[in-house]
Amino acid sequence: MPTPRELLNEAKSQIREADPVDVVDLVDKVTFLDVREPDEYEQGAVPGAVHIPRGHLEFQVEGRLLDKDAPVVVYCAGGIRSAFAAKTLGDIGYTDVISVNGGFNRWKDEGRPWTTPRTLSAEQRNRYQRHLLLAEVGEKGQQQLLESKVLMLGAGGLGSPAALYLAAAGVGTIGIIDMDVVDASNLQRQILHNMDRIGDRKVDSAKKTLTLMNPDVDVVTYDVRLGADNVLDIIDGYDIIVDGTDNFPTRYLVNDAALLKRIPVVHGSIFRFEGQITVFDPYNGPCYRCMIPEPPPAELAPSCSEAGVIGVLPGIVGSIQALEAIKILLDIGDPLIGRLLAFDALEESFRAFKVRRDPACPACGPDAGEIIIAEYDDLCMPHGH
């Protein structure tokens, strides 16, 4: 039986090694892989390093480092575990791997750059485990979510599933604006609330539900009517607005304020058995006024309370809104910017339509005048979904 020293010498004979001085200039250019234990990593690491403990390497690395031909610099504390890790990576098909001689200890002793990583607690690592396994999210992405701020317009049919999934995903701050109270007729679709909350303020009910689900989430409530006098102050500082309103005055108001503050809006709307979702990314894609320059007459735009809605529909549309928000926060995938996704519940079909910026748009077009935040009370103003 070979001794540990013989196994190490055999591994080293099959890999490439380099001193810290030889790879320090690669820190911002290639992937550094830290294979130490979590408690070691938390004390300090190479900036931007991907962390996979040596014991988990074979099972996690292919989901975290997707390109097997991309260069990888692997290190541990002293250079032994990284040598075995480099051999393992070569065995499973990684073609350009270097192990750091002397490991992180030598790196640090020689004064190379290092940081104390922001890390998840053991409870958070367990809670978000399925996110951490995704290369597109990982610990860095989960930290981004925990530091993100999303504002929900409404705690009703669309706001309920969207807020629940954003809270479950670990979005650190969720603002909710709604001035309504929980009514028994809401419970057919507004799953943030329950029978015990009838008569409570919707924002209070929503906060109870979300904080019980995930104590990491700070729920900020706004039990006010959104208007020209407060919209800019309320949306300020949020990364994304998730719009679950069902009336044109609020949509135009939010559109203009979001353009001014340059905050993306994830728009959703529902009617009977049909739903629509799109993303308005200021000056990158179309805005709401590009898509609907003028509101239809009130009699042609009945609210859900007048026309009805199948209860599951807002669950589907609101969940897609949450997914779009997460994609934007993590800068992954292809958000619905310039695309309108239409869902027909009776057909169970999705269709995507292109929506282009309007060069003559009075709000975001090149010749648009100054944006004035104004009330649109002359338009229909029904209650929320």
Tab-separated table of C-alpha atoms in Angstrom:
chain	number	residue	atom	x	y	z
A	1	MET	CA	0.000	0.000	0.000
A	2	PRO	CA	1.457	3.392	-0.931
A	3	THR	CA	2.065	5.830	1.923
A	4	PRO	CA	0.381	9.275	1.975
A	5	ARG	CA	3.727	10.816	0.988
A	6	GLU	CA	3.991	8.480	-2.014
A	7	LEU	CA	0.413	9.315	-3.027
A	8	LEU	CA	1.258	13.018	-2.808
A	9	ASN	CA	4.427	12.594	-4.882
A	10	GLU	CA	2.465	10.636	-7.459
A	11	ALA	CA	-0.194	13.359	-7.647
A	12	LYS	CA	2.448	16.074	-7.963
A	13	SER	CA	4.106	14.202	-10.794
A	14	GLN	CA	0.891	14.454	-12.797
A	15	ILE	CA	-0.016	18.128	-12.242
A	16	ARG	CA	1.336	21.619	-12.825
A	17	GLU	CA	2.406	23.725	-9.847
A	18	ALA	CA	3.293	27.397	-9.561
A	19	ASP	CA	4.451	29.764	-6.832
A	20	PRO	CA	2.149	32.608	-5.724
A	21	VAL	CA	4.330	35.163	-7.522
A	22	ASP	CA	3.692	33.327	-10.813
A	23	VAL	CA	-0.118	33.438	-10.603
A	24	VAL	CA	-0.894	36.615	-8.638
A	25	ASP	CA	-1.425	38.579	-11.878
A	26	LEU	CA	-4.138	36.082	-12.891
A	27	VAL	CA	-6.455	36.897	-9.960
A	28	ASP	CA	-8.839	39.027	-12.055
A	29	LYS	CA	-8.428	36.957	-15.218
A	30	VAL	CA	-8.999	33.281	-14.342
A	31	THR	CA	-10.897	31.208	-11.804
A	32	PHE	CA	-9.195	30.659	-8.465
A	33	LEU	CA	-10.570	27.600	-6.655
A	34	ASP	CA	-10.288	27.413	-2.862
A	35	VAL	CA	-10.555	23.799	-1.624
A	36	ARG	CA	-10.124	24.485	2.109
A	37	GLU	CA	-12.789	23.882	4.752
A	38	PRO	CA	-15.454	26.558	5.357
A	39	ASP	CA	-13.906	27.767	8.634
A	40	GLU	CA	-10.544	28.290	6.878
A	41	TYR	CA	-12.161	30.091	3.945
A	42	GLU	CA	-14.071	32.414	6.275
A	43	GLN	CA	-10.795	33.623	7.837
A	44	GLY	CA	-9.524	34.938	4.492
A	45	ALA	CA	-9.269	33.996	0.814
A	46	VAL	CA	-7.978	35.094	-2.581
A	47	PRO	CA	-10.377	37.817	-3.840
A	48	GLY	CA	-13.144	36.361	-6.002
A	49	ALA	CA	-12.179	32.733	-5.386
A	50	VAL	CA	-14.765	29.992	-5.888
A	51	HIS	CA	-15.004	27.929	-2.711
A	52	ILE	CA	-15.591	24.160	-2.882
A	53	PRO	CA	-14.222	22.150	0.055
A	54	ARG	CA	-11.948	19.291	-1.067
A	55	GLY	CA	-14.385	16.693	0.267
A	56	HIS	CA	-17.173	17.989	-2.006
A	57	LEU	CA	-15.052	18.621	-5.092
A	58	GLU	CA	-15.974	15.640	-7.274
A	59	PHE	CA	-19.689	16.127	-6.688
A	60	GLN	CA	-19.921	19.925	-7.021
A	61	VAL	CA	-17.213	21.188	-9.334
A	62	GLU	CA	-18.891	20.331	-12.655
A	63	GLY	CA	-21.960	22.316	-11.610
A	64	ARG	CA	-19.844	25.304	-10.545
A	65	LEU	CA	-17.042	25.433	-13.136
A	66	LEU	CA	-18.828	24.752	-16.382
A	67	ASP	CA	-15.999	25.240	-18.907
A	68	LYS	CA	-13.513	22.405	-18.518
A	69	ASP	CA	-11.007	24.089	-20.833
A	70	ALA	CA	-10.927	27.378	-18.888
A	71	PRO	CA	-7.824	27.890	-16.711
A	72	VAL	CA	-8.204	27.100	-12.987
A	73	VAL	CA	-5.761	27.987	-10.206
A	74	VAL	CA	-6.458	25.770	-7.190
A	75	TYR	CA	-5.135	26.370	-3.683
A	76	CYS	CA	-5.514	25.094	-0.118
A	77	ALA	CA	-3.670	26.103	3.074
A	78	GLY	CA	-0.275	24.618	2.264
A	79	GLY	CA	-0.386	23.013	-1.178
A	80	ILE	CA	-1.171	19.376	-0.327
A	81	ARG	CA	-4.964	19.251	-0.701
A	82	SER	CA	-4.712	21.454	-3.800
A	83	ALA	CA	-2.297	18.974	-5.389
A	84	PHE	CA	-4.763	16.132	-4.905
A	85	ALA	CA	-7.588	18.444	-6.074
A	86	ALA	CA	-5.654	19.368	-9.231
A	87	LYS	CA	-5.125	15.685	-10.025
A	88	THR	CA	-8.837	15.011	-9.503
A	89	LEU	CA	-9.773	17.891	-11.779
A	90	GLY	CA	-7.484	16.510	-14.464
A	91	ASP	CA	-9.000	13.052	-14.046
A	92	ILE	CA	-12.521	14.388	-14.675
A	93	GLY	CA	-11.567	16.376	-17.743
A	94	TYR	CA	-10.321	19.836	-16.703
A	95	THR	CA	-7.482	20.637	-19.058
A	96	ASP	CA	-5.746	23.732	-17.631
A	97	VAL	CA	-5.213	23.413	-13.863
A	98	ILE	CA	-2.426	24.812	-11.685
A	99	SER	CA	-1.880	24.069	-7.974
A	100	VAL	CA	-0.359	26.840	-5.827
A	101	ASN	CA	2.887	25.871	-4.054
A	102	GLY	CA	2.658	26.696	-0.365
A	103	GLY	CA	-1.035	27.456	-0.647
A	104	PHE	CA	-2.854	30.359	0.961
A	105	ASN	CA	-0.436	30.499	3.895
A	106	ARG	CA	2.468	31.343	1.601
A	107	TRP	CA	0.245	33.634	-0.501
A	108	LYS	CA	-0.628	35.626	2.623
A	109	ASP	CA	2.917	35.579	4.081
A	110	GLU	CA	4.283	37.061	0.851
A	111	GLY	CA	1.782	39.931	1.025
A	112	ARG	CA	-0.376	38.904	-1.933
A	113	PRO	CA	-3.925	40.366	-2.028
A	114	TRP	CA	-6.559	38.636	0.092
A	115	THR	CA	-9.911	39.500	1.612
A	116	THR	CA	-12.197	38.235	4.337
A	117	PRO	CA	-15.097	36.820	2.285
A	118	ARG	CA	-18.681	37.650	3.082
A	119	THR	CA	-19.979	34.252	3.985
A	120	LEU	CA	-23.304	32.651	4.715
A	121	SER	CA	-24.066	31.298	8.159
A	122	ALA	CA	-24.496	27.557	8.586
A	123	GLU	CA	-28.265	28.096	8.744
A	124	GLN	CA	-28.220	30.126	5.538
A	125	ARG	CA	-26.027	27.590	3.790
A	126	ASN	CA	-28.576	24.939	4.632
A	127	ARG	CA	-31.579	27.095	3.695
A	128	TYR	CA	-30.185	28.126	0.298
A	129	GLN	CA	-28.374	24.848	-0.443
A	130	ARG	CA	-30.167	24.278	-3.750
A	131	HIS	CA	-29.183	27.781	-4.911
A	132	LEU	CA	-25.569	27.220	-3.903
A	133	LEU	CA	-25.402	24.160	-6.152
A	134	LEU	CA	-26.265	26.285	-9.198
A	135	ALA	CA	-23.209	27.736	-10.940
A	136	GLU	CA	-25.347	30.715	-11.986
A	137	VAL	CA	-26.128	31.541	-8.348
A	138	GLY	CA	-23.630	30.027	-5.909
A	139	GLU	CA	-22.563	31.753	-2.701
A	140	LYS	CA	-21.730	35.004	-4.470
A	141	GLY	CA	-25.164	35.178	-6.090
A	142	GLN	CA	-26.902	34.326	-2.843
A	143	GLN	CA	-25.031	37.150	-1.139
A	144	GLN	CA	-26.246	39.448	-3.928
A	145	LEU	CA	-29.838	38.396	-3.309
A	146	LEU	CA	-29.471	38.969	0.427
A	147	GLU	CA	-28.210	42.485	-0.272
A	148	SER	CA	-30.934	43.260	-2.852
A	149	LYS	CA	-34.023	45.402	-2.372
A	150	VAL	CA	-37.266	44.734	-4.258
A	151	LEU	CA	-40.409	46.861	-4.002
A	152	MET	CA	-43.758	45.118	-4.412
A	153	LEU	CA	-46.612	47.273	-5.673
A	154	GLY	CA	-49.533	45.515	-4.033
A	155	ALA	CA	-49.960	42.591	-1.648
A	156	GLY	CA	-52.785	41.059	-3.675
A	157	GLY	CA	-53.107	38.402	-6.361
A	158	LEU	CA	-49.787	39.057	-8.117
A	159	GLY	CA	-47.905	40.442	-5.145
A	160	SER	CA	-48.663	37.359	-3.034
A	161	PRO	CA	-46.820	34.669	-5.040
A	162	ALA	CA	-44.116	37.089	-6.168
A	163	ALA	CA	-43.348	38.192	-2.599
A	164	LEU	CA	-43.463	34.624	-1.264
A	165	TYR	CA	-40.943	33.359	-3.807
A	166	LEU	CA	-38.677	36.394	-3.483
A	167	ALA	CA	-38.658	35.972	0.301
A	168	ALA	CA	-38.012	32.237	-0.024
A	169	ALA	CA	-35.120	32.988	-2.415
A	170	GLY	CA	-33.503	35.241	0.185
A	171	VAL	CA	-34.042	38.720	-1.256
A	172	GLY	CA	-32.860	40.719	1.759
A	173	THR	CA	-35.276	43.644	1.656
A	174	ILE	CA	-38.824	43.445	0.350
A	175	GLY	CA	-40.884	46.627	0.390
A	176	ILE	CA	-44.661	46.278	0.121
A	177	ILE	CA	-47.033	49.124	-0.642
A	178	ASP	CA	-50.765	48.527	-0.218
A	179	MET	CA	-53.420	50.551	1.607
A	180	ASP	CA	-56.130	47.885	1.576
A	181	VAL	CA	-57.394	45.476	4.241
A	182	VAL	CA	-57.777	41.716	3.937
A	183	ASP	CA	-61.249	40.742	2.794
A	184	ALA	CA	-62.710	37.237	2.582
A	185	SER	CA	-63.095	37.662	-1.186
A	186	ASN	CA	-59.292	38.039	-1.481
A	187	LEU	CA	-58.524	34.555	-0.219
A	188	GLN	CA	-59.447	32.811	-3.485
A	189	ARG	CA	-56.114	34.009	-4.917
A	190	GLN	CA	-54.182	36.238	-2.470
A	191	ILE	CA	-52.162	33.524	-0.744
A	192	LEU	CA	-50.202	35.871	1.548
A	193	HIS	CA	-53.331	36.138	3.717
A	194	ASN	CA	-55.657	33.772	5.602
A	195	MET	CA	-58.957	33.661	7.476
A	196	ASP	CA	-57.421	34.864	10.736
A	197	ARG	CA	-56.236	38.053	9.006
A	198	ILE	CA	-59.599	39.245	7.648
A	199	GLY	CA	-59.882	42.924	8.526
A	200	ASP	CA	-56.108	43.327	9.060
A	201	ARG	CA	-54.059	45.751	6.993
A	202	LYS	CA	-52.708	43.837	3.988
A	203	VAL	CA	-49.168	45.091	4.535
A	204	ASP	CA	-49.206	43.800	8.129
A	205	SER	CA	-50.563	40.417	7.052
A	206	ALA	CA	-47.945	40.190	4.304
A	207	LYS	CA	-45.120	41.042	6.710
A	208	LYS	CA	-46.234	38.318	9.146
A	209	THR	CA	-46.335	35.682	6.403
A	210	LEU	CA	-42.982	36.584	4.854
A	211	THR	CA	-41.010	36.914	8.079
A	212	LEU	CA	-42.394	33.586	9.324
A	213	MET	CA	-41.179	32.026	6.080
A	214	ASN	CA	-37.687	33.554	6.124
A	215	PRO	CA	-36.239	35.534	9.044
A	216	ASP	CA	-33.407	36.755	6.768
A	217	VAL	CA	-35.857	39.068	4.995
A	218	ASP	CA	-36.501	42.640	6.139
A	219	VAL	CA	-40.069	43.507	5.128
A	220	VAL	CA	-40.660	47.261	4.845
A	221	THR	CA	-44.343	48.240	4.741
A	222	TYR	CA	-46.014	51.293	3.190
A	223	ASP	CA	-49.670	51.477	4.219
A	224	VAL	CA	-50.313	54.456	1.937
A	225	ARG	CA	-51.776	55.311	-1.423
A	226	LEU	CA	-49.065	55.548	-4.061
A	227	GLY	CA	-49.267	59.012	-5.606
A	228	ALA	CA	-47.306	61.760	-7.297
A	229	ASP	CA	-46.470	63.199	-3.880
A	230	ASN	CA	-44.667	60.097	-2.560
A	231	VAL	CA	-43.737	57.774	-5.438
A	232	LEU	CA	-40.185	59.079	-5.922
A	233	ASP	CA	-39.381	58.864	-2.217
A	234	ILE	CA	-40.845	55.357	-1.870
A	235	ILE	CA	-39.099	53.771	-4.856
A	236	ASP	CA	-35.756	55.433	-4.136
A	237	GLY	CA	-33.039	52.907	-3.281
A	238	TYR	CA	-34.837	49.820	-4.585
A	239	ASP	CA	-33.130	47.669	-7.210
A	240	ILE	CA	-36.340	46.464	-8.880
A	241	ILE	CA	-40.051	47.261	-8.784
A	242	VAL	CA	-42.498	44.351	-9.132
A	243	ASP	CA	-45.748	45.860	-10.380
A	244	GLY	CA	-48.870	43.986	-9.303
A	245	THR	CA	-51.301	46.881	-9.719
A	246	ASP	CA	-54.337	46.652	-11.983
A	247	ASN	CA	-55.057	50.251	-12.916
A	248	PHE	CA	-53.719	52.590	-15.535
A	249	PRO	CA	-53.132	55.684	-13.343
A	250	THR	CA	-50.672	53.778	-11.121
A	251	ARG	CA	-48.945	52.105	-14.063
A	252	TYR	CA	-48.271	55.427	-15.800
A	253	LEU	CA	-47.191	57.038	-12.534
A	254	VAL	CA	-44.781	54.179	-11.748
A	255	ASN	CA	-43.463	54.113	-15.316
A	256	ASP	CA	-42.512	57.794	-15.234
A	257	ALA	CA	-40.987	57.595	-11.738
A	258	ALA	CA	-39.004	54.460	-12.632
A	259	LEU	CA	-37.636	56.196	-15.730
A	260	LEU	CA	-36.483	59.102	-13.594
A	261	LYS	CA	-34.834	56.791	-11.064
A	262	ARG	CA	-33.733	54.268	-13.711
A	263	ILE	CA	-35.208	51.299	-11.824
A	264	PRO	CA	-36.387	48.265	-13.840
A	265	VAL	CA	-40.085	47.386	-13.491
A	266	VAL	CA	-41.292	43.782	-13.734
A	267	HIS	CA	-44.831	44.236	-14.999
A	268	GLY	CA	-47.621	41.700	-14.657
A	269	SER	CA	-51.306	41.880	-15.441
A	270	ILE	CA	-54.191	39.396	-15.273
A	271	PHE	CA	-57.733	39.291	-16.635
A	272	ARG	CA	-60.166	36.377	-16.409
A	273	PHE	CA	-58.044	33.468	-17.772
A	274	GLU	CA	-55.200	35.480	-19.334
A	275	GLY	CA	-51.986	36.954	-18.022
A	276	GLN	CA	-49.122	39.051	-19.340
A	277	ILE	CA	-45.594	39.651	-18.104
A	278	THR	CA	-42.835	41.931	-19.381
A	279	VAL	CA	-39.852	43.888	-18.048
A	280	PHE	CA	-39.470	47.626	-18.536
A	281	ASP	CA	-35.751	48.425	-18.257
A	282	PRO	CA	-35.376	52.229	-18.466
A	283	TYR	CA	-33.737	53.418	-21.684
A	284	ASN	CA	-32.542	49.883	-22.441
A	285	GLY	CA	-35.866	48.422	-23.539
A	286	PRO	CA	-39.350	49.876	-24.095
A	287	CYS	CA	-41.259	51.554	-21.288
A	288	TYR	CA	-44.956	51.156	-20.462
A	289	ARG	CA	-45.835	54.200	-22.586
A	290	CYS	CA	-44.036	52.647	-25.576
A	291	MET	CA	-46.374	49.674	-25.262
A	292	ILE	CA	-49.585	51.522	-24.338
A	293	PRO	CA	-49.206	55.228	-25.209
A	294	GLU	CA	-52.770	56.110	-24.194
A	295	PRO	CA	-55.027	54.368	-21.689
A	296	PRO	CA	-58.241	52.870	-23.018
A	297	PRO	CA	-61.547	54.303	-21.819
A	298	ALA	CA	-62.542	53.104	-18.360
A	299	GLU	CA	-65.449	51.052	-19.686
A	300	LEU	CA	-63.026	49.040	-21.845
A	301	ALA	CA	-60.654	48.352	-18.959
A	302	PRO	CA	-62.632	46.551	-16.289
A	303	SER	CA	-60.785	45.565	-13.151
A	304	CYS	CA	-60.638	41.971	-11.934
A	305	SER	CA	-63.303	42.759	-9.374
A	306	GLU	CA	-65.659	43.568	-12.235
A	307	ALA	CA	-64.593	40.843	-14.656
A	308	GLY	CA	-63.388	38.024	-12.393
A	309	VAL	CA	-60.186	36.013	-12.475
A	310	ILE	CA	-59.434	32.309	-12.058
A	311	GLY	CA	-57.628	31.975	-8.716
A	312	VAL	CA	-54.541	30.077	-9.911
A	313	LEU	CA	-53.739	32.557	-12.706
A	314	PRO	CA	-52.085	35.230	-10.517
A	315	GLY	CA	-49.998	32.456	-8.952
A	316	ILE	CA	-48.521	31.649	-12.354
A	317	VAL	CA	-48.023	35.260	-13.452
A	318	GLY	CA	-46.695	36.420	-10.067
A	319	SER	CA	-44.244	33.510	-9.918
A	320	ILE	CA	-42.887	34.465	-13.336
A	321	GLN	CA	-42.528	38.064	-12.105
A	322	ALA	CA	-40.464	36.792	-9.158
A	323	LEU	CA	-38.299	34.744	-11.510
A	324	GLU	CA	-37.702	37.745	-13.779
A	325	ALA	CA	-36.725	39.862	-10.766
A	326	ILE	CA	-34.219	37.235	-9.608
A	327	LYS	CA	-32.724	36.953	-13.115
A	328	ILE	CA	-32.182	40.712	-13.211
A	329	LEU	CA	-30.711	40.833	-9.696
A	330	LEU	CA	-28.241	38.057	-10.566
A	331	ASP	CA	-27.673	39.203	-14.164
A	332	ILE	CA	-28.434	35.740	-15.525
A	333	GLY	CA	-30.514	34.430	-18.402
A	334	ASP	CA	-32.553	36.507	-20.806
A	335	PRO	CA	-35.089	38.714	-19.004
A	336	LEU	CA	-38.326	39.725	-20.721
A	337	ILE	CA	-36.943	43.084	-21.848
A	338	GLY	CA	-38.552	43.963	-25.172
A	339	ARG	CA	-40.728	40.846	-24.983
A	340	LEU	CA	-44.282	40.440	-23.732
A	341	LEU	CA	-45.084	36.929	-22.492
A	342	ALA	CA	-48.796	36.164	-22.813
A	343	PHE	CA	-50.340	33.206	-20.976
A	344	ASP	CA	-53.718	31.668	-21.787
A	345	ALA	CA	-54.872	29.478	-18.898
A	346	LEU	CA	-57.667	27.783	-20.853
A	347	GLU	CA	-55.292	26.731	-23.650
A	348	GLU	CA	-52.388	26.353	-21.193
A	349	SER	CA	-50.241	28.146	-23.743
A	350	PHE	CA	-47.527	30.795	-23.667
A	351	ARG	CA	-46.763	33.172	-26.514
A	352	ALA	CA	-44.024	35.794	-26.666
A	353	PHE	CA	-44.432	39.036	-28.582
A	354	LYS	CA	-41.733	41.555	-29.404
A	355	VAL	CA	-42.215	45.032	-27.958
A	356	ARG	CA	-39.950	47.737	-29.320
A	357	ARG	CA	-39.028	51.142	-28.009
A	358	ASP	CA	-41.091	53.865	-29.592
A	359	PRO	CA	-38.815	56.579	-31.026
A	360	ALA	CA	-41.684	59.018	-30.522
A	361	CYS	CA	-42.391	57.909	-26.930
A	362	PRO	CA	-43.320	60.964	-24.866
A	363	ALA	CA	-41.599	59.467	-21.820
A	364	CYS	CA	-38.399	57.694	-22.950
A	365	GLY	CA	-37.965	58.721	-26.594
A	366	PRO	CA	-34.948	60.805	-27.689
A	367	ASP	CA	-37.143	63.875	-28.103
A	368	ALA	CA	-39.124	63.364	-24.901
A	369	GLY	CA	-39.432	66.392	-22.714
A	370	GLU	CA	-38.750	66.543	-19.005
A	371	ILE	CA	-40.626	63.850	-17.097
A	372	ILE	CA	-43.233	65.385	-14.828
A	373	ILE	CA	-44.593	63.185	-12.041
A	374	ALA	CA	-48.327	63.841	-12.054
A	375	GLU	CA	-51.573	62.243	-10.918
A	376	TYR	CA	-53.845	60.533	-13.433
A	377	ASP	CA	-57.037	60.565	-11.407
A	378	ASP	CA	-59.174	61.223	-14.462
A	379	LEU	CA	-58.469	57.642	-15.557
A	380	CYS	CA	-60.226	54.628	-14.076
A	381	MET	CA	-58.885	53.768	-10.642
A	382	PRO	CA	-60.104	50.309	-9.552
A	383	HIS	CA	-58.703	48.407	-6.574
A	384	GLY	CA	-55.827	45.932	-6.701
A	385	HIS	CA	-55.917	42.411	-8.081
